[in-house]
Tab-separated table of C-alpha atoms and ligand atoms in Angstrom:
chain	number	residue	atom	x	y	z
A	1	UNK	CA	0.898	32.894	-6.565
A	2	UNK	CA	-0.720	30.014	-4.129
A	3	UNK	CA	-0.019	27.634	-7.428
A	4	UNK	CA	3.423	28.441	-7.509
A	5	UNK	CA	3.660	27.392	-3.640
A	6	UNK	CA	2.014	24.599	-3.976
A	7	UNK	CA	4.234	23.627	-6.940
A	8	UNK	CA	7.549	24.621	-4.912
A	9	UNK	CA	6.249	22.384	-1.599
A	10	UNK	CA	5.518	19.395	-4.106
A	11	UNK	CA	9.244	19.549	-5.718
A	12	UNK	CA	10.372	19.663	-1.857
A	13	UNK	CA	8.575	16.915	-0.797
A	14	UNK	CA	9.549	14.902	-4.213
A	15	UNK	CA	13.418	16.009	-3.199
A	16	UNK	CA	12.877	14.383	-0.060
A	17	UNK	CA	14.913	11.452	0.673
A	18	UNK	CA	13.093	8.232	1.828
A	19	UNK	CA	15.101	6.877	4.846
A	20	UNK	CA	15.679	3.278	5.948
A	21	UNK	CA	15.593	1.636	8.941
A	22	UNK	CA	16.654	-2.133	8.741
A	23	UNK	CA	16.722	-4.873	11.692
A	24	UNK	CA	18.718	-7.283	11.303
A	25	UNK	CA	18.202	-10.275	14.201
A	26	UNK	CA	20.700	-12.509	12.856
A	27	UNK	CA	20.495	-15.794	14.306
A	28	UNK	CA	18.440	-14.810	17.121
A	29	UNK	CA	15.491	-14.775	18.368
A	30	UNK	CA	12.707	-17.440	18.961
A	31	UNK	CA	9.111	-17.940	16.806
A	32	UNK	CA	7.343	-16.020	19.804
A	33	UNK	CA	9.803	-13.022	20.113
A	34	UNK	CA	9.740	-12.893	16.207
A	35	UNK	CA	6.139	-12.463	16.096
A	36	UNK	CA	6.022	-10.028	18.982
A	37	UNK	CA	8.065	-7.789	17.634
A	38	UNK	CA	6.747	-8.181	14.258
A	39	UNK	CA	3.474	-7.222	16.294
A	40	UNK	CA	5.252	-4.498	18.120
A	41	UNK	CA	6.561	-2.991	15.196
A	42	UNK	CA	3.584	-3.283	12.872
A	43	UNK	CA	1.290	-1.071	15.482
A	44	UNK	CA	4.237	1.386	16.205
A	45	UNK	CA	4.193	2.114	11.992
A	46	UNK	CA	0.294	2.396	12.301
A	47	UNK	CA	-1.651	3.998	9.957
A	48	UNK	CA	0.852	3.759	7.331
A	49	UNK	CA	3.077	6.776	8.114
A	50	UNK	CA	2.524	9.703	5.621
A	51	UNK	CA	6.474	10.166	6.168
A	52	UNK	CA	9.576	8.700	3.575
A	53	UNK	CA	10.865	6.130	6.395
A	54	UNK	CA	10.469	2.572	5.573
A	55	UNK	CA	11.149	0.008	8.142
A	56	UNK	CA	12.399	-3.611	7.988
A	57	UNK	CA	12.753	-6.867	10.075
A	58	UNK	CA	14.793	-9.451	9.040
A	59	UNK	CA	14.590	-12.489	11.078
A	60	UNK	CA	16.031	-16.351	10.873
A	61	UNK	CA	14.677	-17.808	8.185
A	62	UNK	CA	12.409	-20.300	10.102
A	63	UNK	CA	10.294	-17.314	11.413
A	64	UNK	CA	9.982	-15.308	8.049
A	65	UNK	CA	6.564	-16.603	7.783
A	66	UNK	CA	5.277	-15.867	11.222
A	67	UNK	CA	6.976	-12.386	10.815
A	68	UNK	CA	5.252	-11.854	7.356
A	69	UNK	CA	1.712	-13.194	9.635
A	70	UNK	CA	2.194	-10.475	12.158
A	71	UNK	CA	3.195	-7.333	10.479
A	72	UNK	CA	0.034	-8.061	8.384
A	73	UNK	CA	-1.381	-7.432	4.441
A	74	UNK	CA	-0.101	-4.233	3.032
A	75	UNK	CA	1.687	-3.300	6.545
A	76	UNK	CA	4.082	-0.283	6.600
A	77	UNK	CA	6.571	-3.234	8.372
A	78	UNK	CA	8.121	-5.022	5.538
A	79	UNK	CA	9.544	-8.411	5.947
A	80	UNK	CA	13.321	-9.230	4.535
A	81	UNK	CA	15.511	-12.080	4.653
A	82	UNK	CA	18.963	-12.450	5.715
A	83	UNK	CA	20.405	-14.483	2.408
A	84	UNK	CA	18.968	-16.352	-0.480
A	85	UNK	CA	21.001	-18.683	-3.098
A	86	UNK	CA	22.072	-17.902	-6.463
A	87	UNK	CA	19.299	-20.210	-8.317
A	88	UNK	CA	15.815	-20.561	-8.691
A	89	UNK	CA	15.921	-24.010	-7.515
A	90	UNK	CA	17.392	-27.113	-7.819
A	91	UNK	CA	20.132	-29.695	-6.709
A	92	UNK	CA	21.309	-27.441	-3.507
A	93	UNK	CA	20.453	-29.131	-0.410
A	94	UNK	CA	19.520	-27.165	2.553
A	95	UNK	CA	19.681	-23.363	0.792
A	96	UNK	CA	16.681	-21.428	0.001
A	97	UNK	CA	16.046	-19.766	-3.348
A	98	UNK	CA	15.128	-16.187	-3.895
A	99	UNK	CA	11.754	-16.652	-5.617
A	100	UNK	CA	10.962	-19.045	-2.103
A	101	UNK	CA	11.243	-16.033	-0.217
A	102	UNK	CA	9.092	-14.045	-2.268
A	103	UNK	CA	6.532	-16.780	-2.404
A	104	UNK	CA	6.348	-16.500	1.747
A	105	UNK	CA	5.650	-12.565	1.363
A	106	UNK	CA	8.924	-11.430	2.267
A	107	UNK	CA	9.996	-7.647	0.303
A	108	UNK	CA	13.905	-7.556	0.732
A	109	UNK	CA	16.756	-9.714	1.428
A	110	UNK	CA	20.390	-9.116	2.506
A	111	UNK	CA	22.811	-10.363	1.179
A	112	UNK	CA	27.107	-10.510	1.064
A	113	UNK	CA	27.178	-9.687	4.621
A	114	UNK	CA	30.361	-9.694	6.232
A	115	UNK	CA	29.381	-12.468	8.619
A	116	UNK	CA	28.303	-14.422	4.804
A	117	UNK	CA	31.824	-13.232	3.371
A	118	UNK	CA	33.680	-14.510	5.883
A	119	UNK	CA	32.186	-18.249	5.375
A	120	UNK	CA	33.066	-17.729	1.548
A	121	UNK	CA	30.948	-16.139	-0.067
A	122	UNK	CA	33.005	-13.606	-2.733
A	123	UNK	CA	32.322	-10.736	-5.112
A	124	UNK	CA	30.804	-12.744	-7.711
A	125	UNK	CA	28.599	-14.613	-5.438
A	126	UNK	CA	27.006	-11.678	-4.012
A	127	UNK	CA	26.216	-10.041	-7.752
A	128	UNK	CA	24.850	-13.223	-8.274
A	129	UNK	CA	22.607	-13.447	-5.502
A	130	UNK	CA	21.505	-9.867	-6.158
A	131	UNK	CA	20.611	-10.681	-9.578
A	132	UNK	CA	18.923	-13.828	-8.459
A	133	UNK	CA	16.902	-11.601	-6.054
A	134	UNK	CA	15.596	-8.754	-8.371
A	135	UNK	CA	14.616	-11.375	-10.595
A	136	UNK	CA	12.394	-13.153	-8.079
A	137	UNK	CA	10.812	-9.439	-7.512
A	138	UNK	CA	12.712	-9.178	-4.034
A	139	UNK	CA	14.973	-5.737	-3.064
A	140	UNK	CA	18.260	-7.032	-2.160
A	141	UNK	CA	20.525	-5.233	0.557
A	142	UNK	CA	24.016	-5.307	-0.108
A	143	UNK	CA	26.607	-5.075	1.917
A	144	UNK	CA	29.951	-3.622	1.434
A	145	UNK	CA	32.868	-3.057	3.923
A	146	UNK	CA	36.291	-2.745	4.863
A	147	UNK	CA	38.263	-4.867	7.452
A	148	UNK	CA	40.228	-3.282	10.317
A	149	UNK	CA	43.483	-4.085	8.541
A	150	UNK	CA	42.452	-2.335	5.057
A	151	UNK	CA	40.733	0.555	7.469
A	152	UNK	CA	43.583	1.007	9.314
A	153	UNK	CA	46.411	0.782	6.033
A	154	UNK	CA	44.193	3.665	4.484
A	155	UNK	CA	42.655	1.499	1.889
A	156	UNK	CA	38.852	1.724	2.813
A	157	UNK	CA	38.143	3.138	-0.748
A	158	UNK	CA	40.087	0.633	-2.520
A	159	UNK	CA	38.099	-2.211	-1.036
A	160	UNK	CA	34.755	-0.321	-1.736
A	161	UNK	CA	35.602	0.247	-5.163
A	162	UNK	CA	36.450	-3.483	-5.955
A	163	UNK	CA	33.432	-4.736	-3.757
A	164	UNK	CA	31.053	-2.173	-5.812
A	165	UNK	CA	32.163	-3.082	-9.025
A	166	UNK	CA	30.278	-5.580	-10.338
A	167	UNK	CA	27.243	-4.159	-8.801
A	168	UNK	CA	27.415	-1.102	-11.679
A	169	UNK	CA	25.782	-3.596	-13.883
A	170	UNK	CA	22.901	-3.836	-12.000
A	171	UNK	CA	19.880	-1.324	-12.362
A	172	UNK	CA	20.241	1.889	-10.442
A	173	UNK	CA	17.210	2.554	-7.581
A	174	UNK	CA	17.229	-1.343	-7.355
A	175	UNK	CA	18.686	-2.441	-4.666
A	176	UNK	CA	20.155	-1.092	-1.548
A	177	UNK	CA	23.065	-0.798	-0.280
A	178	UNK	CA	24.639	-0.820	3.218
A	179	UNK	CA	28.542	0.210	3.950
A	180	UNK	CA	28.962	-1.528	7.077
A	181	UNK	CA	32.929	-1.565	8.345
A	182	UNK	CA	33.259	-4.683	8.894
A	183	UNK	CA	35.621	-3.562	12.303
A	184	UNK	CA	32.523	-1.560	13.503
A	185	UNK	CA	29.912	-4.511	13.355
A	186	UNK	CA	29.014	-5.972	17.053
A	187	UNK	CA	32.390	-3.731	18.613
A	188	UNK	CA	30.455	-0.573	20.491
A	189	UNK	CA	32.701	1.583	17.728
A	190	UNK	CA	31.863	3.206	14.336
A	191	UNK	CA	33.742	4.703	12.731
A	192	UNK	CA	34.188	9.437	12.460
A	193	UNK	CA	31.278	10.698	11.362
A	194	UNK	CA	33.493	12.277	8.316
A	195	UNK	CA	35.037	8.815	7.558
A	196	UNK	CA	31.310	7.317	6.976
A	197	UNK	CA	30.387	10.470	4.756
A	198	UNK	CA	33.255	10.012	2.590
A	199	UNK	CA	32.836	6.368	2.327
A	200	UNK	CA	29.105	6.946	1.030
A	201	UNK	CA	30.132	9.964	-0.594
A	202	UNK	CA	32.932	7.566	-2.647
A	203	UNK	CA	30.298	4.522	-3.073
A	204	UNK	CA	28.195	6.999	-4.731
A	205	UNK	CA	30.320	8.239	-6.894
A	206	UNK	CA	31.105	4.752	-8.123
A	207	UNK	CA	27.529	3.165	-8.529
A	208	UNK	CA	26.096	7.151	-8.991
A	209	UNK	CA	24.210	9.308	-7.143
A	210	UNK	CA	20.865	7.478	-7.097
A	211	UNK	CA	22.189	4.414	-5.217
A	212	UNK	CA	20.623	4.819	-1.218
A	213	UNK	CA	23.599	3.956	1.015
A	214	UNK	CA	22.791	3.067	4.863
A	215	UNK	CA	25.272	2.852	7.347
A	216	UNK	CA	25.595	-0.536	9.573
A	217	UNK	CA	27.707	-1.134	12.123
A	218	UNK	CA	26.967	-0.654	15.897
A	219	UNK	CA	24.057	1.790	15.544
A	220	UNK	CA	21.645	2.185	18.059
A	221	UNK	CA	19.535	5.010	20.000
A	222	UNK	CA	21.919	7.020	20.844
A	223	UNK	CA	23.781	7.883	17.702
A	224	UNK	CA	21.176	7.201	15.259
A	225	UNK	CA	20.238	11.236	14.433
A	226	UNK	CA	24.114	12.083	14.321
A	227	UNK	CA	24.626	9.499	11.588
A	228	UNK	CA	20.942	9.945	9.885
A	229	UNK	CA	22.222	13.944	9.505
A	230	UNK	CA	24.928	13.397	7.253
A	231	UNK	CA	23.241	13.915	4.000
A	232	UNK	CA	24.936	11.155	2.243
A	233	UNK	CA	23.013	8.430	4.633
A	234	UNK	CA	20.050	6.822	3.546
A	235	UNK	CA	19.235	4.816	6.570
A	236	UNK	CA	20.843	2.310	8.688
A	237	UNK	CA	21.151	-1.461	9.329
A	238	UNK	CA	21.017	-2.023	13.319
A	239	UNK	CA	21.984	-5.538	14.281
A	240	UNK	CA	22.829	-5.855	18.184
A	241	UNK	CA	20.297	-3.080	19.023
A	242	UNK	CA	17.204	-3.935	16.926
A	243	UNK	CA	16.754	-7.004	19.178
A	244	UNK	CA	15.813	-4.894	22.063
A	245	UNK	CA	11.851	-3.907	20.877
A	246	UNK	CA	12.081	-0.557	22.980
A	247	UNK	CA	15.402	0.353	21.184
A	248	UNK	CA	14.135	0.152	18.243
A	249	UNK	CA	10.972	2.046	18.721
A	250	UNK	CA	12.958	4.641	20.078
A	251	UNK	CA	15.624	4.594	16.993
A	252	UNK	CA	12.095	4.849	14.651
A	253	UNK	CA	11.161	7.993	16.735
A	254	UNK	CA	14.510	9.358	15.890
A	255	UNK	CA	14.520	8.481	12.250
A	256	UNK	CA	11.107	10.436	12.026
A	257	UNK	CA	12.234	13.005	14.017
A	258	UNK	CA	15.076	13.544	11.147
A	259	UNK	CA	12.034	13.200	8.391
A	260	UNK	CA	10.329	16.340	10.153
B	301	LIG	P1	25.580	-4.317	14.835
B	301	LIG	O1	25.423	-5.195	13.503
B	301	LIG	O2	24.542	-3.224	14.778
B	301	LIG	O3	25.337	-5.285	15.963
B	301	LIG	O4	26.953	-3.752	14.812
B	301	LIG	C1	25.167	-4.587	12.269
B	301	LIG	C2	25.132	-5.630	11.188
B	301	LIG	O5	25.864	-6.619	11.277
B	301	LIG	O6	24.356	-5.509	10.227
């Protein structure tokens, strides 16, 4: 009888989602406030929590070094980048590769954000820069979205679909990835909580069911646990807010709360 609890709470706690927290500074941020809030963050996640949240700082690249330094060996912070180039090296002046990053320590590294889209970078790039990552031994984070115009004509599935359709050829549990509306990112707004279900609900359904979605797009404190209770959401991707260190203490207090 006790065995078959025990069994029963280990298949719950194997069910259990791991959740995502991901800060993403941009091109913010100084050497000093990178390693304080690597600091910061590192001591907040310490001991290792026995919970499924993982949390990640992605700073300039300059600083990925000094952010690897302060969250420490075998720290529950993990270090990420914000892009990484196609190849392994070569003839590509200024760009960093993705085995570069791994060589500094860094875990992760975003990549097709819509900020990175709208200098160029397309489809193919981004499934090329995600390949170009897992190869190197990094996780990328990819990032998928709609414009206002596409929202707004209806066709937020349509763009999903095309954006998500190369990455079907790339292994499942591999990579993450983040629907961030592009008209939601930096603009106090995000979209209903039923529209970001059904657009995580649809990118699941395309890349399956194992693929972790987060949501990005003006999350912070205060409506972290509504979005982290739709079932569909695996985490989020905080820009604006994660530079504030008490913000995003708080929004890791409210992802754990959601673990409990
Ligand atoms: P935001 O940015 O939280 O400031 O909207 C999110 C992102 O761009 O990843």
């Amino acid at each position: 009888m006790c065995q078959h609890i025990d069994a029963a709470e280990i298949g719950w706690q194997k069910r259990r989602m791991t959740r995502y927290l991901i800060a993403n500074w941009k091109m913010n941020g100084d050497r000093a406030a990178v390693a304080a809030y690597a600091t910061a963050l590192a001591k907040k996640l310490s001991p290792a929590p026995a919970d499924d949240l993982r949390v990640l700082f992605c700073p300039p690249m300059p600083w990925l070094e000094a952010a690897v330094q302060a969250a420490g060996k075998g720290a529950a912070l993990a270090i990420g980048a914000q892009n990484c180039h196609t190849a392994a090296s070569g003839a590509f002046t200024g760009e960093t590769s993705a085995l570069m990053l791994k060589d500094l320590g860094v875990t992760h590294v975003i990549i097709g954000h819509s900020e990175r889209r709208a200098m160029g970078e397309d489809d193919d790039a981004v499934f090329a820069k995600a390949k170009a990552a897992l190869t190197a031994g990094l996780t990328p984070i990819i990032c998928v979205g709609e414009s206002r115009a596409a929202y707004e004509a209806g066709e937020t599935a349509t763009v999903l679909s095309k954006q998500a359709s190369l990455l079907k050829a790339l292994p499942p549990g591999g990579y993450l990835l983040a629907y961030e509306p592009v008209w939601a990112i930096g603009a106090s707004v995000t979209p209903k909580m039923a529209e970001i279900s059904a657009a995580h609900q649809h990118l699941k359904t395309v890349l399956g069911s194992r693929a972790a979605v987060l949501y990005g797009g003006s999350v912070n404190a205060g409506n972290l646990a509504e979005i982290l209770a739709l079932p569909e959401v695996s985490g989020a991707l905080i820009g604006g807010a994660s530079l504030n260190t008490e913000q995003m203490v708080a929004m890791i207090d409210v992802a754990r709360q959601r673990q409990g």
